[in-house]
Amino acid sequence: MTDKMPAPPESHSSSASPTIHDEPGVTGPLDVSNENVPENLKEETNKGKAAQVTTAPEPREKTEDGALIVNWDGPDDPQNPKNWSKKKKWAATLIVSAFTFISPVSSSMMAPASEQIAGQFGITNSTVIALLTSVFVAAYAFGPLILGPLSELYGRSRVLQLANMWYLAWNLGCGFAQNEGQLIAFRFLAGLGGSAPLSIGGGVLGDLWRPEERGQAIAIYSLAPLLGPVIGPTCGAWIAQKSTWRWVFWATTIVDAFIQVLGVFFLKETFPPVLLERKAARIRKTMDPEKAGAREVRTVFDGADRHWKNIVAKALVRPFALFIHEPIVQLLGIYMAFVYGTLYLFLTTIPGIFEGVYREKVGIAGLHYLALGVGLTGASQVNARMLDKIYKYFSAKNDVCTFTNTPLQPP
């Protein structure tokens, strides 16, 4: 494909100002009469196979004549999140990263104070003491199964912020727990809400950044859940030493409330099907009432796949199907389970070792968590510097267009 070929439109991003096409199946403006368009693409387009030059999904079924198909205003649509200003993109990225940071902070911040909690509630079983910390992470296994489908139905921003408010309420309740049962239950419920940024945040970055631009954004986003378990126990140790274990929860609640306020103002919706449906709804309202009922208005994403039953079923089955059938997913899953388990083994045993064996105070013992932070930060920054370069190198090597992530030469 020549350099003069017009850039294909974006598809996996969101816009409040899409294009309306009168003919079904048209997913973006393509002038096949342009002499710069190669003949093979003209033929493909004339056959209705525009997928060769655009990644926007075609409707599942052909619409009747006269239907309005809502799509983007071309590849340079300013309302497309991938075309947002850098300032606006980074604002959304930092908010999502902040949500992703505060949840792991809460998951581990109480580890240094676990002995105080055990003493107040009369807990002598070491397994139960460790459970006070780890039950929060156990909720990570269940929350995404619910929150992931909800984000595809109602949008990323709405689900992220409502889930964060759920986390905030139950994390605040942990500070008022009167027995071990209440504390374990409140921690699990808080973890359900806290799992949202980890399961949805990556989708937000995918909506905002093109593949060759994602390296730095992913580095910051992925660094947040790594630094959380480091900064959390370090701060929690000093809070527990200078105050009471209840302030461990109240402090994180105050910080999370501040992040939530920022999210209301700076975290806008980015999910394409939801934004296009909002645009379609506005179009229906502006149409002549007599004609509105006779003419269908739909988006390029509409179809049976957008039904809530299909979305939920796919979300429940897809993770297990990928793990069963894909060796690389099996390898990464087992590796991450080992690494994450080892990390939380460190988090729950460091206080007992340095306070019990070496007789260090709670605050001093908490400083040992900083060693984890040094390694995690260094590895993340090295990865950030190399990710974009590696992606562009292999894209060029395999003749892949980084704008659409599709082969430059059609099959």
mmCIF file of C-alpha atoms in Angstrom:
data_model
loop_
_atom_site.group_PDB
_atom_site.id
_atom_site.type_symbol
_atom_site.label_atom_id
_atom_site.label_comp_id
_atom_site.label_asym_id
_atom_site.label_seq_id
_atom_site.Cartn_x
_atom_site.Cartn_y
_atom_site.Cartn_z
ATOM 1 C CA MET A 1 0.000 0.000 0.000
ATOM 2 C CA THR A 2 1.417 3.341 -0.923
ATOM 3 C CA ASP A 3 2.205 6.182 1.397
ATOM 4 C CA LYS A 4 -0.373 8.309 -0.373
ATOM 5 C CA MET A 5 -3.255 6.104 0.644
ATOM 6 C CA PRO A 6 -5.653 7.966 2.956
ATOM 7 C CA ALA A 7 -5.429 6.859 6.561
ATOM 8 C CA PRO A 8 -8.194 4.405 7.539
ATOM 9 C CA PRO A 9 -10.610 5.388 10.265
ATOM 10 C CA GLU A 10 -10.237 4.369 13.866
ATOM 11 C CA SER A 11 -12.684 1.895 15.280
ATOM 12 C CA HIS A 12 -11.934 0.861 18.824
ATOM 13 C CA SER A 13 -12.305 4.259 20.382
ATOM 14 C CA SER A 14 -15.163 6.446 21.432
ATOM 15 C CA SER A 15 -16.669 9.600 20.082
ATOM 16 C CA ALA A 16 -19.494 11.966 20.794
ATOM 17 C CA SER A 17 -19.537 13.158 17.191
ATOM 18 C CA PRO A 18 -19.677 10.156 14.851
ATOM 19 C CA THR A 19 -20.602 10.034 11.205
ATOM 20 C CA ILE A 20 -24.044 9.046 9.981
ATOM 21 C CA HIS A 21 -24.180 6.836 6.910
ATOM 22 C CA ASP A 22 -27.396 6.167 5.027
ATOM 23 C CA GLU A 23 -26.184 2.824 3.684
ATOM 24 C CA PRO A 24 -25.756 -0.126 6.037
ATOM 25 C CA GLY A 25 -22.365 -1.670 6.450
ATOM 26 C CA VAL A 26 -20.436 1.519 5.655
ATOM 27 C CA THR A 27 -17.963 1.953 8.463
ATOM 28 C CA GLY A 28 -16.009 4.998 7.413
ATOM 29 C CA PRO A 29 -15.489 7.510 4.640
ATOM 30 C CA LEU A 30 -13.596 5.893 1.760
ATOM 31 C CA ASP A 31 -13.460 7.596 -1.623
ATOM 32 C CA VAL A 32 -12.821 4.706 -4.013
ATOM 33 C CA SER A 33 -12.787 7.107 -6.932
ATOM 34 C CA ASN A 34 -9.572 8.628 -5.647
ATOM 35 C CA GLU A 35 -6.803 7.757 -8.063
ATOM 36 C CA ASN A 36 -4.377 7.245 -5.175
ATOM 37 C CA VAL A 37 -6.335 4.291 -3.885
ATOM 38 C CA PRO A 38 -4.865 1.012 -5.224
ATOM 39 C CA GLU A 39 -7.001 -0.966 -7.642
ATOM 40 C CA ASN A 40 -7.175 -4.016 -5.414
ATOM 41 C CA LEU A 41 -8.695 -1.942 -2.632
ATOM 42 C CA LYS A 42 -11.195 -0.392 -5.039
ATOM 43 C CA GLU A 43 -12.317 -3.861 -6.013
ATOM 44 C CA GLU A 44 -12.601 -4.998 -2.425
ATOM 45 C CA THR A 45 -14.557 -1.893 -1.486
ATOM 46 C CA ASN A 46 -16.917 -2.295 -4.431
ATOM 47 C CA LYS A 47 -17.624 -5.804 -3.208
ATOM 48 C CA GLY A 48 -18.543 -4.424 0.193
ATOM 49 C CA LYS A 49 -15.422 -5.689 1.919
ATOM 50 C CA ALA A 50 -14.282 -2.463 3.502
ATOM 51 C CA ALA A 51 -12.693 -4.417 6.333
ATOM 52 C CA GLN A 52 -9.463 -4.413 4.316
ATOM 53 C CA VAL A 53 -9.010 -0.687 4.928
ATOM 54 C CA THR A 54 -10.808 -0.168 8.215
ATOM 55 C CA THR A 55 -10.988 -1.948 11.503
ATOM 56 C CA ALA A 56 -14.429 -0.644 12.436
ATOM 57 C CA PRO A 57 -16.838 -3.565 12.896
ATOM 58 C CA GLU A 58 -19.587 -4.017 10.365
ATOM 59 C CA PRO A 59 -23.164 -4.514 11.552
ATOM 60 C CA ARG A 60 -23.988 -8.087 12.372
ATOM 61 C CA GLU A 61 -26.958 -7.989 9.980
ATOM 62 C CA LYS A 62 -27.629 -5.789 6.986
ATOM 63 C CA THR A 63 -30.077 -3.009 7.712
ATOM 64 C CA GLU A 64 -33.021 -2.151 5.533
ATOM 65 C CA ASP A 65 -32.774 0.688 3.029
ATOM 66 C CA GLY A 66 -32.960 4.096 4.649
ATOM 67 C CA ALA A 67 -31.458 3.101 8.002
ATOM 68 C CA LEU A 68 -29.026 5.541 9.618
ATOM 69 C CA ILE A 69 -25.696 4.026 10.660
ATOM 70 C CA VAL A 70 -23.852 6.074 13.287
ATOM 71 C CA ASN A 71 -20.071 6.073 12.973
ATOM 72 C CA TRP A 72 -17.069 8.383 13.355
ATOM 73 C CA ASP A 73 -16.363 11.588 11.462
ATOM 74 C CA GLY A 74 -13.316 10.029 9.859
ATOM 75 C CA PRO A 75 -9.884 9.265 11.330
ATOM 76 C CA ASP A 76 -9.318 12.836 12.563
ATOM 77 C CA ASP A 77 -12.567 13.234 14.495
ATOM 78 C CA PRO A 78 -11.598 15.454 17.471
ATOM 79 C CA GLN A 79 -14.185 13.723 19.646
ATOM 80 C CA ASN A 80 -12.488 10.375 19.146
ATOM 81 C CA PRO A 81 -10.548 9.643 22.381
ATOM 82 C CA LYS A 82 -7.533 8.597 20.340
ATOM 83 C CA ASN A 83 -7.566 12.120 18.881
ATOM 84 C CA TRP A 84 -7.948 13.887 22.219
ATOM 85 C CA SER A 85 -5.214 16.285 23.263
ATOM 86 C CA LYS A 86 -2.278 14.821 25.165
ATOM 87 C CA LYS A 87 -3.359 16.769 28.232
ATOM 88 C CA LYS A 88 -6.825 15.251 28.216
ATOM 89 C CA LYS A 89 -5.495 11.756 27.559
ATOM 90 C CA TRP A 90 -2.988 11.929 30.388
ATOM 91 C CA ALA A 91 -5.583 13.329 32.775
ATOM 92 C CA ALA A 92 -7.798 10.281 32.202
ATOM 93 C CA THR A 93 -4.801 7.942 32.353
ATOM 94 C CA LEU A 94 -3.594 9.351 35.664
ATOM 95 C CA ILE A 95 -7.076 9.153 37.205
ATOM 96 C CA VAL A 96 -7.415 5.491 36.234
ATOM 97 C CA SER A 97 -3.902 4.840 37.534
ATOM 98 C CA ALA A 98 -4.812 6.538 40.812
ATOM 99 C CA PHE A 99 -7.853 4.275 41.175
ATOM 100 C CA THR A 100 -5.582 1.321 40.419
ATOM 101 C CA PHE A 101 -3.066 2.524 43.015
ATOM 102 C CA ILE A 102 -5.379 3.049 45.988
ATOM 103 C CA SER A 103 -6.927 -0.422 45.821
ATOM 104 C CA PRO A 104 -3.657 -2.385 46.297
ATOM 105 C CA VAL A 105 -2.686 0.133 48.979
ATOM 106 C CA SER A 106 -5.761 -0.922 50.938
ATOM 107 C CA SER A 107 -5.135 -4.586 50.246
ATOM 108 C CA SER A 108 -1.786 -4.524 52.067
ATOM 109 C CA MET A 109 -1.802 -1.440 54.288
ATOM 110 C CA MET A 110 -3.212 -3.272 57.284
ATOM 111 C CA ALA A 111 -0.517 -5.992 57.235
ATOM 112 C CA PRO A 112 1.765 -4.218 59.774
ATOM 113 C CA ALA A 113 -1.235 -3.580 62.028
ATOM 114 C CA SER A 114 -2.493 -7.177 61.930
ATOM 115 C CA GLU A 115 -0.939 -7.990 65.298
ATOM 116 C CA GLN A 116 -2.743 -5.038 66.910
ATOM 117 C CA ILE A 117 -6.024 -6.175 65.387
ATOM 118 C CA ALA A 118 -5.437 -9.743 66.553
ATOM 119 C CA GLY A 119 -4.744 -8.528 70.066
ATOM 120 C CA GLN A 120 -7.900 -6.380 70.215
ATOM 121 C CA PHE A 121 -10.199 -9.068 68.803
ATOM 122 C CA GLY A 122 -8.494 -11.983 70.581
ATOM 123 C CA ILE A 123 -7.401 -13.770 67.390
ATOM 124 C CA THR A 124 -4.768 -16.431 68.018
ATOM 125 C CA ASN A 125 -4.951 -18.426 64.766
ATOM 126 C CA SER A 126 -2.155 -17.317 62.439
ATOM 127 C CA THR A 127 -4.191 -18.332 59.391
ATOM 128 C CA VAL A 128 -7.030 -16.021 60.381
ATOM 129 C CA ILE A 129 -4.566 -13.207 61.000
ATOM 130 C CA ALA A 130 -3.173 -13.632 57.492
ATOM 131 C CA LEU A 131 -6.732 -13.873 56.133
ATOM 132 C CA LEU A 132 -7.466 -10.368 57.417
ATOM 133 C CA THR A 133 -5.021 -9.082 54.821
ATOM 134 C CA SER A 134 -5.439 -11.555 51.968
ATOM 135 C CA VAL A 135 -9.261 -11.728 51.861
ATOM 136 C CA PHE A 136 -9.244 -8.367 50.102
ATOM 137 C CA VAL A 137 -7.276 -9.894 47.222
ATOM 138 C CA ALA A 138 -9.566 -12.945 47.149
ATOM 139 C CA ALA A 139 -12.342 -10.631 45.978
ATOM 140 C CA TYR A 140 -10.223 -9.803 42.910
ATOM 141 C CA ALA A 141 -11.125 -13.250 41.569
ATOM 142 C CA PHE A 142 -14.869 -12.523 41.570
ATOM 143 C CA GLY A 143 -15.251 -8.785 40.986
ATOM 144 C CA PRO A 144 -14.046 -8.719 37.341
ATOM 145 C CA LEU A 145 -16.566 -11.402 36.363
ATOM 146 C CA ILE A 146 -19.336 -8.940 37.276
ATOM 147 C CA LEU A 147 -17.764 -5.558 36.644
ATOM 148 C CA GLY A 148 -16.253 -6.448 33.247
ATOM 149 C CA PRO A 149 -19.621 -7.147 31.556
ATOM 150 C CA LEU A 150 -21.203 -4.149 33.276
ATOM 151 C CA SER A 151 -18.527 -1.886 31.801
ATOM 152 C CA GLU A 152 -19.375 -3.140 28.304
ATOM 153 C CA LEU A 153 -23.063 -2.449 28.860
ATOM 154 C CA TYR A 154 -22.962 0.884 30.703
ATOM 155 C CA GLY A 155 -19.500 2.274 29.951
ATOM 156 C CA ARG A 156 -16.102 2.306 31.605
ATOM 157 C CA SER A 157 -16.275 5.569 33.513
ATOM 158 C CA ARG A 158 -19.646 4.948 35.126
ATOM 159 C CA VAL A 159 -18.756 1.447 36.347
ATOM 160 C CA LEU A 160 -15.302 2.505 37.529
ATOM 161 C CA GLN A 161 -16.639 5.357 39.614
ATOM 162 C CA LEU A 162 -19.606 3.480 41.074
ATOM 163 C CA ALA A 163 -17.355 0.546 41.956
ATOM 164 C CA ASN A 164 -14.915 2.936 43.598
ATOM 165 C CA MET A 165 -17.713 4.424 45.691
ATOM 166 C CA TRP A 166 -18.694 0.895 46.744
ATOM 167 C CA TYR A 167 -15.083 0.255 47.783
ATOM 168 C CA LEU A 168 -14.944 3.576 49.612
ATOM 169 C CA ALA A 169 -18.055 2.805 51.684
ATOM 170 C CA TRP A 170 -16.940 -0.663 52.790
ATOM 171 C CA ASN A 171 -13.340 0.403 53.401
ATOM 172 C CA LEU A 172 -14.691 3.118 55.690
ATOM 173 C CA GLY A 173 -16.777 0.461 57.418
ATOM 174 C CA CYS A 174 -13.639 -1.599 58.110
ATOM 175 C CA GLY A 175 -12.495 1.169 60.445
ATOM 176 C CA PHE A 176 -15.668 0.698 62.508
ATOM 177 C CA ALA A 177 -15.589 -3.131 62.627
ATOM 178 C CA GLN A 178 -16.254 -4.554 66.100
ATOM 179 C CA ASN A 179 -15.130 -8.152 65.603
ATOM 180 C CA GLU A 180 -13.107 -10.317 63.232
ATOM 181 C CA GLY A 181 -16.179 -11.495 61.304
ATOM 182 C CA GLN A 182 -17.227 -7.961 60.447
ATOM 183 C CA LEU A 183 -13.706 -6.999 59.446
ATOM 184 C CA ILE A 184 -13.272 -10.008 57.128
ATOM 185 C CA ALA A 185 -16.686 -9.448 55.523
ATOM 186 C CA PHE A 186 -16.117 -5.712 55.056
ATOM 187 C CA ARG A 187 -12.669 -6.345 53.600
ATOM 188 C CA PHE A 188 -14.064 -8.806 51.051
ATOM 189 C CA LEU A 189 -16.844 -6.419 50.000
ATOM 190 C CA ALA A 190 -14.348 -3.569 49.672
ATOM 191 C CA GLY A 191 -12.181 -5.800 47.508
ATOM 192 C CA LEU A 192 -15.056 -6.382 45.082
ATOM 193 C CA GLY A 193 -15.217 -2.657 44.362
ATOM 194 C CA GLY A 194 -11.450 -2.327 44.426
ATOM 195 C CA SER A 195 -11.078 -4.899 41.652
ATOM 196 C CA ALA A 196 -12.715 -2.613 39.068
ATOM 197 C CA PRO A 197 -9.643 -0.529 38.112
ATOM 198 C CA LEU A 198 -7.533 -3.655 37.648
ATOM 199 C CA SER A 199 -10.074 -5.248 35.299
ATOM 200 C CA ILE A 200 -11.388 -2.173 33.431
ATOM 201 C CA GLY A 201 -8.464 0.245 33.477
ATOM 202 C CA GLY A 202 -6.636 -1.520 30.652
ATOM 203 C CA GLY A 203 -9.679 -1.053 28.442
ATOM 204 C CA VAL A 204 -9.646 2.682 29.111
ATOM 205 C CA LEU A 205 -6.017 2.888 27.997
ATOM 206 C CA GLY A 206 -6.865 0.904 24.879
ATOM 207 C CA ASP A 207 -9.599 3.413 24.066
ATOM 208 C CA LEU A 208 -7.286 6.395 24.547
ATOM 209 C CA TRP A 209 -3.937 5.388 23.072
ATOM 210 C CA ARG A 210 -2.889 3.852 19.790
ATOM 211 C CA PRO A 211 -0.744 0.705 20.084
ATOM 212 C CA GLU A 212 2.539 2.477 19.338
ATOM 213 C CA GLU A 213 1.743 5.151 21.976
ATOM 214 C CA ARG A 214 0.735 2.948 24.889
ATOM 215 C CA GLY A 215 4.128 2.131 26.367
ATOM 216 C CA GLN A 216 4.456 5.039 28.803
ATOM 217 C CA ALA A 217 0.772 4.987 29.720
ATOM 218 C CA ILE A 218 0.869 1.253 30.447
ATOM 219 C CA ALA A 219 4.061 1.712 32.457
ATOM 220 C CA ILE A 220 2.369 4.196 34.793
ATOM 221 C CA TYR A 221 -0.846 2.188 34.961
ATOM 222 C CA SER A 222 0.964 -1.083 35.676
ATOM 223 C CA LEU A 223 3.296 0.561 38.190
ATOM 224 C CA ALA A 224 0.343 1.603 40.362
ATOM 225 C CA PRO A 225 -0.676 -1.908 41.526
ATOM 226 C CA LEU A 226 2.994 -2.749 42.068
ATOM 227 C CA LEU A 227 3.789 0.274 44.223
ATOM 228 C CA GLY A 228 0.516 0.015 46.144
ATOM 229 C CA PRO A 229 1.565 -3.062 48.152
ATOM 230 C CA VAL A 230 4.874 -1.296 48.901
ATOM 231 C CA ILE A 231 3.703 2.158 49.933
ATOM 232 C CA GLY A 232 0.644 0.817 51.744
ATOM 233 C CA PRO A 233 2.407 -1.266 54.418
ATOM 234 C CA THR A 234 5.124 1.362 54.865
ATOM 235 C CA CYS A 235 2.545 4.055 55.650
ATOM 236 C CA GLY A 236 0.340 1.627 57.569
ATOM 237 C CA ALA A 237 3.204 0.701 59.870
ATOM 238 C CA TRP A 238 3.739 4.302 60.990
ATOM 239 C CA ILE A 239 0.010 4.932 61.318
ATOM 240 C CA ALA A 240 -0.357 1.833 63.494
ATOM 241 C CA GLN A 241 2.625 2.868 65.634
ATOM 242 C CA LYS A 242 1.576 6.485 66.122
ATOM 243 C CA SER A 243 -2.194 6.016 66.234
ATOM 244 C CA THR A 244 -4.632 3.099 66.028
ATOM 245 C CA TRP A 245 -5.215 0.436 63.393
ATOM 246 C CA ARG A 246 -8.606 1.990 62.569
ATOM 247 C CA TRP A 247 -6.873 5.016 61.070
ATOM 248 C CA VAL A 248 -5.245 2.684 58.533
ATOM 249 C CA PHE A 249 -8.670 2.362 56.904
ATOM 250 C CA TRP A 250 -9.831 5.892 57.526
ATOM 251 C CA ALA A 251 -6.662 7.342 55.956
ATOM 252 C CA THR A 252 -7.092 5.349 52.741
ATOM 253 C CA THR A 253 -10.763 6.351 52.635
ATOM 254 C CA ILE A 254 -9.845 10.047 52.783
ATOM 255 C CA VAL A 255 -7.317 9.680 49.951
ATOM 256 C CA ASP A 256 -9.760 7.666 47.867
ATOM 257 C CA ALA A 257 -12.486 10.291 48.340
ATOM 258 C CA PHE A 258 -10.118 12.907 46.922
ATOM 259 C CA ILE A 259 -9.368 10.694 43.902
ATOM 260 C CA GLN A 260 -13.082 10.114 43.424
ATOM 261 C CA VAL A 261 -13.738 13.856 43.231
ATOM 262 C CA LEU A 262 -11.037 14.206 40.563
ATOM 263 C CA GLY A 263 -12.553 11.295 38.667
ATOM 264 C CA VAL A 264 -15.938 12.982 38.476
ATOM 265 C CA PHE A 265 -14.393 15.946 36.644
ATOM 266 C CA PHE A 266 -11.605 14.392 34.566
ATOM 267 C CA LEU A 267 -12.564 10.793 33.787
ATOM 268 C CA LYS A 268 -14.871 10.905 30.768
ATOM 269 C CA GLU A 269 -16.440 7.974 28.983
ATOM 270 C CA THR A 270 -14.227 6.300 26.358
ATOM 271 C CA PHE A 271 -16.008 3.064 25.391
ATOM 272 C CA PRO A 272 -17.026 3.220 21.689
ATOM 273 C CA PRO A 273 -20.358 1.324 21.677
ATOM 274 C CA VAL A 274 -21.706 3.313 24.625
ATOM 275 C CA LEU A 275 -20.747 6.702 23.198
ATOM 276 C CA LEU A 276 -22.075 5.872 19.760
ATOM 277 C CA GLU A 277 -25.357 4.729 21.282
ATOM 278 C CA ARG A 278 -25.618 8.022 23.164
ATOM 279 C CA LYS A 279 -25.100 9.845 19.887
ATOM 280 C CA ALA A 280 -27.738 7.681 18.205
ATOM 281 C CA ALA A 281 -30.186 8.456 21.023
ATOM 282 C CA ARG A 282 -29.629 12.187 20.527
ATOM 283 C CA ILE A 283 -30.249 11.788 16.810
ATOM 284 C CA ARG A 284 -33.537 10.001 17.466
ATOM 285 C CA LYS A 285 -34.680 12.888 19.643
ATOM 286 C CA THR A 286 -33.955 15.447 16.916
ATOM 287 C CA MET A 287 -35.769 13.518 14.183
ATOM 288 C CA ASP A 288 -39.300 14.258 13.053
ATOM 289 C CA PRO A 289 -41.549 12.177 15.359
ATOM 290 C CA GLU A 290 -43.513 10.899 12.355
ATOM 291 C CA LYS A 291 -40.360 9.697 10.600
ATOM 292 C CA ALA A 292 -38.454 8.554 13.671
ATOM 293 C CA GLY A 293 -40.540 5.432 14.081
ATOM 294 C CA ALA A 294 -40.218 4.481 10.417
ATOM 295 C CA ARG A 295 -36.448 4.912 10.085
ATOM 296 C CA GLU A 296 -34.006 2.850 12.079
ATOM 297 C CA VAL A 297 -31.073 4.555 13.790
ATOM 298 C CA ARG A 298 -28.286 2.268 14.941
ATOM 299 C CA THR A 299 -24.544 2.207 15.498
ATOM 300 C CA VAL A 300 -21.924 0.093 13.778
ATOM 301 C CA PHE A 301 -21.594 -1.897 16.990
ATOM 302 C CA ASP A 302 -25.263 -2.823 17.305
ATOM 303 C CA GLY A 303 -26.175 -6.462 16.903
ATOM 304 C CA ALA A 304 -26.846 -9.628 18.841
ATOM 305 C CA ASP A 305 -23.353 -9.472 20.360
ATOM 306 C CA ARG A 306 -24.357 -6.303 22.213
ATOM 307 C CA HIS A 307 -27.193 -8.059 24.065
ATOM 308 C CA TRP A 308 -26.522 -8.271 27.791
ATOM 309 C CA LYS A 309 -26.944 -12.046 27.871
ATOM 310 C CA ASN A 310 -24.253 -12.540 25.238
ATOM 311 C CA ILE A 311 -21.916 -10.084 26.930
ATOM 312 C CA VAL A 312 -22.277 -11.753 30.339
ATOM 313 C CA ALA A 313 -21.968 -15.256 28.909
ATOM 314 C CA LYS A 314 -18.860 -14.324 26.954
ATOM 315 C CA ALA A 315 -17.278 -12.639 29.985
ATOM 316 C CA LEU A 316 -17.857 -15.720 32.136
ATOM 317 C CA VAL A 317 -16.635 -18.248 29.588
ATOM 318 C CA ARG A 318 -13.826 -16.396 27.787
ATOM 319 C CA PRO A 319 -11.224 -16.326 30.631
ATOM 320 C CA PHE A 320 -11.491 -20.070 31.194
ATOM 321 C CA ALA A 321 -11.581 -20.839 27.454
ATOM 322 C CA LEU A 322 -8.415 -18.818 26.889
ATOM 323 C CA PHE A 323 -6.673 -20.502 29.814
ATOM 324 C CA ILE A 324 -7.617 -23.977 28.578
ATOM 325 C CA HIS A 325 -6.784 -23.537 24.895
ATOM 326 C CA GLU A 326 -3.896 -21.043 24.857
ATOM 327 C CA PRO A 327 -0.513 -22.274 26.162
ATOM 328 C CA ILE A 328 0.884 -18.737 26.455
ATOM 329 C CA VAL A 329 -2.075 -17.744 28.657
ATOM 330 C CA GLN A 330 -1.504 -20.846 30.793
ATOM 331 C CA LEU A 331 2.168 -19.995 31.188
ATOM 332 C CA LEU A 332 1.561 -16.346 32.092
ATOM 333 C CA GLY A 333 -1.347 -17.248 34.386
ATOM 334 C CA ILE A 334 0.688 -19.770 36.372
ATOM 335 C CA TYR A 335 3.654 -17.406 36.510
ATOM 336 C CA MET A 336 1.557 -14.467 37.717
ATOM 337 C CA ALA A 337 -0.173 -16.655 40.310
ATOM 338 C CA PHE A 338 3.234 -17.663 41.665
ATOM 339 C CA VAL A 339 4.603 -14.102 41.656
ATOM 340 C CA TYR A 340 1.479 -12.579 43.207
ATOM 341 C CA GLY A 341 1.317 -15.315 45.843
ATOM 342 C CA THR A 342 4.977 -14.787 46.699
ATOM 343 C CA LEU A 343 4.441 -11.022 46.924
ATOM 344 C CA TYR A 344 1.616 -11.340 49.446
ATOM 345 C CA LEU A 345 3.571 -13.994 51.341
ATOM 346 C CA PHE A 346 6.245 -11.331 51.816
ATOM 347 C CA LEU A 347 3.659 -8.734 52.784
ATOM 348 C CA THR A 348 2.106 -10.882 55.516
ATOM 349 C CA THR A 349 5.350 -12.314 56.968
ATOM 350 C CA ILE A 350 7.639 -9.256 57.009
ATOM 351 C CA PRO A 351 5.971 -7.737 60.117
ATOM 352 C CA GLY A 352 6.238 -10.975 62.086
ATOM 353 C CA ILE A 353 9.878 -11.533 61.135
ATOM 354 C CA PHE A 354 11.247 -8.063 61.794
ATOM 355 C CA GLU A 355 9.035 -7.260 64.782
ATOM 356 C CA GLY A 356 9.160 -10.700 66.404
ATOM 357 C CA VAL A 357 12.643 -11.971 65.547
ATOM 358 C CA TYR A 358 14.610 -8.733 65.240
ATOM 359 C CA ARG A 359 12.550 -6.780 67.793
ATOM 360 C CA GLU A 360 12.083 -3.762 65.559
ATOM 361 C CA LYS A 361 9.292 -1.274 66.109
ATOM 362 C CA VAL A 362 6.300 -1.382 63.788
ATOM 363 C CA GLY A 363 7.308 1.739 61.864
ATOM 364 C CA ILE A 364 10.917 0.648 61.359
ATOM 365 C CA ALA A 365 9.873 -2.854 60.311
ATOM 366 C CA GLY A 366 7.606 -1.316 57.675
ATOM 367 C CA LEU A 367 10.578 0.326 55.950
ATOM 368 C CA HIS A 368 11.660 -3.080 54.640
ATOM 369 C CA TYR A 369 8.794 -2.935 52.144
ATOM 370 C CA LEU A 370 10.688 -0.205 50.281
ATOM 371 C CA ALA A 371 13.103 -2.808 48.883
ATOM 372 C CA LEU A 372 10.231 -4.267 46.870
ATOM 373 C CA GLY A 373 9.405 -0.820 45.545
ATOM 374 C CA VAL A 374 12.938 -0.229 44.247
ATOM 375 C CA GLY A 375 12.897 -3.412 42.187
ATOM 376 C CA LEU A 376 9.363 -2.949 40.880
ATOM 377 C CA THR A 377 9.937 0.672 39.883
ATOM 378 C CA GLY A 378 13.194 -0.076 38.106
ATOM 379 C CA ALA A 379 11.747 -2.981 36.116
ATOM 380 C CA SER A 380 8.668 -0.956 35.160
ATOM 381 C CA GLN A 381 10.679 1.986 33.854
ATOM 382 C CA VAL A 382 12.972 -0.229 31.805
ATOM 383 C CA ASN A 383 9.899 -1.875 30.301
ATOM 384 C CA ALA A 384 8.357 1.520 29.500
ATOM 385 C CA ARG A 385 11.443 2.654 27.604
ATOM 386 C CA MET A 386 11.552 -0.511 25.493
ATOM 387 C CA LEU A 387 7.884 -1.373 24.891
ATOM 388 C CA ASP A 388 7.089 1.231 22.227
ATOM 389 C CA LYS A 389 10.394 0.655 20.426
ATOM 390 C CA ILE A 390 9.895 -3.107 20.356
ATOM 391 C CA TYR A 391 6.331 -2.729 19.090
ATOM 392 C CA LYS A 392 7.353 -0.391 16.271
ATOM 393 C CA TYR A 393 10.283 -2.648 15.338
ATOM 394 C CA PHE A 394 8.182 -5.790 14.961
ATOM 395 C CA SER A 395 5.379 -3.856 13.260
ATOM 396 C CA ALA A 396 7.817 -2.640 10.614
ATOM 397 C CA LYS A 397 9.413 -6.078 10.346
ATOM 398 C CA ASN A 398 6.062 -7.760 9.726
ATOM 399 C CA ASP A 399 4.592 -4.961 7.556
ATOM 400 C CA VAL A 400 1.841 -4.099 10.035
ATOM 401 C CA CYS A 401 0.221 -0.657 9.949
ATOM 402 C CA THR A 402 0.542 0.747 13.480
ATOM 403 C CA PHE A 403 -2.418 3.053 12.857
ATOM 404 C CA THR A 404 -4.903 0.193 12.432
ATOM 405 C CA ASN A 405 -2.883 -2.834 13.604
ATOM 406 C CA THR A 406 -3.647 -4.538 10.276
ATOM 407 C CA PRO A 407 -1.346 -5.863 7.516
ATOM 408 C CA LEU A 408 -0.192 -3.237 5.053
ATOM 409 C CA GLN A 409 -0.671 -5.658 2.173
ATOM 410 C CA PRO A 410 -4.176 -7.166 2.002
ATOM 411 C CA PRO A 411 -4.294 -10.969 1.771
#
